[in-house]
Amino acid sequence: MAEPRNAILVFAAVAAATVMGVIEQTAASFFTRAGVPHVAPLDAVLPSDLLIYELFKEDASDAQDRPDGFQQTGQASWYGDQHHGRTTASGEKFDMNKLTAAHRTLPMGTAVRVTNLDNGRSIEVVINDRGPYVGARVIDLSREAARRLNMEREGLAPVRIEELSRAPTRNAMN
């Protein structure tokens, strides 16, 4: 029977190697061979990715729930073909050609204005899904939304999110 001390050392070594492998895999998943940012499919996100996100998320992601509405700045990404037709967290089918987005905390049905801080372009989208769960991204846009913000090719862009109207809560509807 192995000594408890050796078992702890083996466990620590395996855990460290696993974490390093996940970090390496996560970092590699951000880029294709051509160096263009890659948007990972949401169903490819592992629970360990969420842990890594919590450990390394940017403190500068400026999220505020203000009296005049929610505002946040950070990185936006987009998703399209691989999720087209799948059911979103809101229960509706994802349509990459509509102006929708995924956000971690805003209520489903909330309308927001997303402004690309690189070029000043703005669009209005409706939150109908949860995410993104990769890196420190703050919003995942539909392909059409990314196209209109002129960020489809790059894959990522710095954005400002401003709440326009919040969907009524279930309690408020009763």
Tab-separated table of C-alpha atoms in Angstrom:
chain	number	residue	atom	x	y	z
A	1	MET	CA	0.000	0.000	0.000
A	2	ALA	CA	1.358	3.433	-0.937
A	3	GLU	CA	2.310	5.834	1.790
A	4	PRO	CA	-0.094	8.766	2.215
A	5	ARG	CA	2.758	11.225	1.622
A	6	ASN	CA	3.590	9.671	-1.758
A	7	ALA	CA	-0.076	9.624	-2.735
A	8	ILE	CA	-0.337	13.355	-1.974
A	9	LEU	CA	2.787	14.081	-4.048
A	10	VAL	CA	1.451	12.063	-6.968
A	11	PHE	CA	-1.931	13.790	-6.731
A	12	ALA	CA	-0.256	17.245	-6.644
A	13	ALA	CA	1.900	16.394	-9.670
A	14	VAL	CA	-1.073	15.099	-11.673
A	15	ALA	CA	-3.177	18.135	-10.716
A	16	ALA	CA	-0.400	20.554	-11.707
A	17	ALA	CA	0.124	18.791	-15.042
A	18	THR	CA	-3.608	18.832	-15.709
A	19	VAL	CA	-3.896	22.550	-14.961
A	20	MET	CA	-0.874	23.340	-17.153
A	21	GLY	CA	-2.315	21.258	-19.987
A	22	VAL	CA	-5.660	23.036	-19.725
A	23	ILE	CA	-3.944	26.443	-19.705
A	24	GLU	CA	-1.907	25.482	-22.760
A	25	GLN	CA	-4.987	24.098	-24.540
A	26	THR	CA	-7.036	27.198	-23.685
A	27	ALA	CA	-4.310	29.567	-24.882
A	28	ALA	CA	-3.888	27.596	-28.111
A	29	SER	CA	-7.641	27.620	-28.729
A	30	PHE	CA	-7.641	31.393	-29.120
A	31	PHE	CA	-5.730	31.325	-32.414
A	32	THR	CA	-5.726	29.399	-35.648
A	33	ARG	CA	-2.504	28.627	-37.509
A	34	ALA	CA	-2.841	31.859	-39.470
A	35	GLY	CA	-2.854	33.830	-36.213
A	36	VAL	CA	-6.494	34.884	-36.557
A	37	PRO	CA	-8.438	34.704	-33.284
A	38	HIS	CA	-10.579	31.603	-33.069
A	39	VAL	CA	-13.983	31.496	-31.402
A	40	ALA	CA	-14.351	28.174	-29.627
A	41	PRO	CA	-17.724	26.439	-29.802
A	42	LEU	CA	-19.607	26.951	-26.544
A	43	ASP	CA	-20.178	23.208	-26.187
A	44	ALA	CA	-16.391	22.683	-26.269
A	45	VAL	CA	-15.889	24.639	-23.040
A	46	LEU	CA	-14.800	22.442	-20.159
A	47	PRO	CA	-15.550	23.069	-16.463
A	48	SER	CA	-11.800	23.594	-16.033
A	49	ASP	CA	-12.030	26.483	-18.552
A	50	LEU	CA	-14.538	28.158	-16.251
A	51	LEU	CA	-12.155	27.738	-13.314
A	52	ILE	CA	-9.321	29.219	-15.367
A	53	TYR	CA	-11.580	32.093	-16.383
A	54	GLU	CA	-12.318	32.845	-12.739
A	55	LEU	CA	-8.610	32.758	-11.890
A	56	PHE	CA	-7.449	34.963	-14.778
A	57	LYS	CA	-10.398	37.200	-15.660
A	58	GLU	CA	-9.591	40.844	-16.218
A	59	ASP	CA	-10.390	43.063	-13.257
A	60	ALA	CA	-10.675	45.930	-15.757
A	61	SER	CA	-13.859	44.505	-17.271
A	62	ASP	CA	-15.952	47.515	-16.279
A	63	ALA	CA	-19.395	46.192	-15.335
A	64	GLN	CA	-21.806	48.520	-13.595
A	65	ASP	CA	-25.485	48.213	-12.803
A	66	ARG	CA	-26.359	51.898	-12.658
A	67	PRO	CA	-29.672	53.682	-12.035
A	68	ASP	CA	-29.727	54.685	-15.708
A	69	GLY	CA	-28.976	51.116	-16.835
A	70	PHE	CA	-26.283	48.475	-17.012
A	71	GLN	CA	-23.017	49.366	-18.776
A	72	GLN	CA	-19.936	47.215	-19.364
A	73	THR	CA	-16.754	47.350	-21.416
A	74	GLY	CA	-14.606	44.423	-22.484
A	75	GLN	CA	-13.895	41.988	-25.320
A	76	ALA	CA	-16.645	40.760	-27.634
A	77	SER	CA	-16.502	37.615	-29.744
A	78	TRP	CA	-19.040	36.023	-32.082
A	79	TYR	CA	-20.485	32.631	-32.872
A	80	GLY	CA	-22.273	31.344	-35.925
A	81	ASP	CA	-22.284	28.217	-38.101
A	82	GLN	CA	-21.542	25.638	-35.415
A	83	HIS	CA	-24.522	26.805	-33.293
A	84	HIS	CA	-27.002	27.789	-36.015
A	85	GLY	CA	-30.315	26.085	-35.292
A	86	ARG	CA	-29.382	24.921	-31.793
A	87	THR	CA	-31.511	25.822	-28.805
A	88	THR	CA	-30.274	28.834	-26.835
A	89	ALA	CA	-30.524	29.296	-23.070
A	90	SER	CA	-33.738	31.271	-23.648
A	91	GLY	CA	-35.298	28.247	-25.370
A	92	GLU	CA	-35.418	29.766	-28.860
A	93	LYS	CA	-33.409	28.472	-31.802
A	94	PHE	CA	-30.154	30.321	-32.477
A	95	ASP	CA	-30.191	32.155	-35.797
A	96	MET	CA	-26.771	33.523	-36.704
A	97	ASN	CA	-28.444	35.967	-39.116
A	98	LYS	CA	-30.414	37.785	-36.390
A	99	LEU	CA	-29.167	40.494	-34.046
A	100	THR	CA	-28.807	38.484	-30.836
A	101	ALA	CA	-26.124	37.898	-28.225
A	102	ALA	CA	-25.063	35.793	-25.266
A	103	HIS	CA	-24.245	37.437	-21.927
A	104	ARG	CA	-23.446	35.822	-18.577
A	105	THR	CA	-25.806	37.802	-16.334
A	106	LEU	CA	-28.229	40.087	-18.199
A	107	PRO	CA	-31.811	38.771	-18.215
A	108	MET	CA	-33.053	37.033	-21.343
A	109	GLY	CA	-34.822	39.464	-23.643
A	110	THR	CA	-32.778	42.488	-22.533
A	111	ALA	CA	-32.010	44.873	-25.405
A	112	VAL	CA	-28.491	46.331	-25.389
A	113	ARG	CA	-26.472	48.652	-27.598
A	114	VAL	CA	-23.025	47.254	-28.431
A	115	THR	CA	-20.413	49.727	-29.668
A	116	ASN	CA	-17.175	48.591	-31.296
A	117	LEU	CA	-14.598	50.826	-29.606
A	118	ASP	CA	-12.123	50.332	-32.479
A	119	ASN	CA	-14.365	51.887	-35.140
A	120	GLY	CA	-17.319	53.513	-33.331
A	121	ARG	CA	-19.988	51.342	-35.021
A	122	SER	CA	-23.022	50.514	-32.850
A	123	ILE	CA	-25.873	48.025	-33.095
A	124	GLU	CA	-28.776	46.905	-30.946
A	125	VAL	CA	-29.038	43.235	-30.012
A	126	VAL	CA	-31.282	41.154	-27.759
A	127	ILE	CA	-29.800	38.810	-25.141
A	128	ASN	CA	-31.102	35.288	-25.788
A	129	ASP	CA	-28.251	33.047	-24.637
A	130	ARG	CA	-25.637	32.581	-21.908
A	131	GLY	CA	-21.916	33.016	-22.354
A	132	PRO	CA	-19.260	33.640	-23.415
A	133	TYR	CA	-17.217	31.248	-21.287
A	134	VAL	CA	-13.851	31.664	-22.962
A	135	GLY	CA	-11.237	34.001	-21.556
A	136	ALA	CA	-12.378	37.361	-20.250
A	137	ARG	CA	-14.902	38.030	-23.013
A	138	VAL	CA	-18.031	39.902	-21.938
A	139	ILE	CA	-20.459	39.240	-24.813
A	140	ASP	CA	-20.816	36.710	-27.625
A	141	LEU	CA	-22.545	38.186	-30.682
A	142	SER	CA	-24.380	36.496	-33.519
A	143	ARG	CA	-22.522	36.418	-36.825
A	144	GLU	CA	-24.770	39.152	-38.281
A	145	ALA	CA	-24.120	41.406	-35.281
A	146	ALA	CA	-20.365	40.871	-35.708
A	147	ARG	CA	-20.646	41.661	-39.422
A	148	ARG	CA	-22.474	44.923	-38.742
A	149	LEU	CA	-19.851	45.933	-36.155
A	150	ASN	CA	-17.142	45.134	-38.725
A	151	MET	CA	-15.456	42.590	-36.428
A	152	GLU	CA	-16.392	39.347	-38.172
A	153	ARG	CA	-12.959	38.852	-39.755
A	154	GLU	CA	-10.957	39.689	-36.618
A	155	GLY	CA	-13.182	37.604	-34.348
A	156	LEU	CA	-12.685	39.841	-31.312
A	157	ALA	CA	-13.181	43.538	-30.607
A	158	PRO	CA	-13.216	45.861	-27.607
A	159	VAL	CA	-16.815	46.933	-26.977
A	160	ARG	CA	-19.059	48.956	-24.711
A	161	ILE	CA	-22.417	47.395	-23.778
A	162	GLU	CA	-25.285	49.668	-22.728
A	163	GLU	CA	-28.643	48.391	-21.546
A	164	LEU	CA	-31.538	49.856	-23.525
A	165	SER	CA	-34.478	47.960	-22.018
A	166	ARG	CA	-34.645	45.153	-19.522
A	167	ALA	CA	-37.057	42.312	-20.069
A	168	PRO	CA	-39.742	42.126	-17.384
A	169	THR	CA	-39.093	39.537	-14.698
A	170	ARG	CA	-41.597	36.738	-14.072
A	171	ASN	CA	-42.658	38.322	-10.755
A	172	ALA	CA	-43.297	41.668	-12.453
A	173	MET	CA	-45.555	40.004	-15.037
A	174	ASN	CA	-47.834	38.419	-12.397
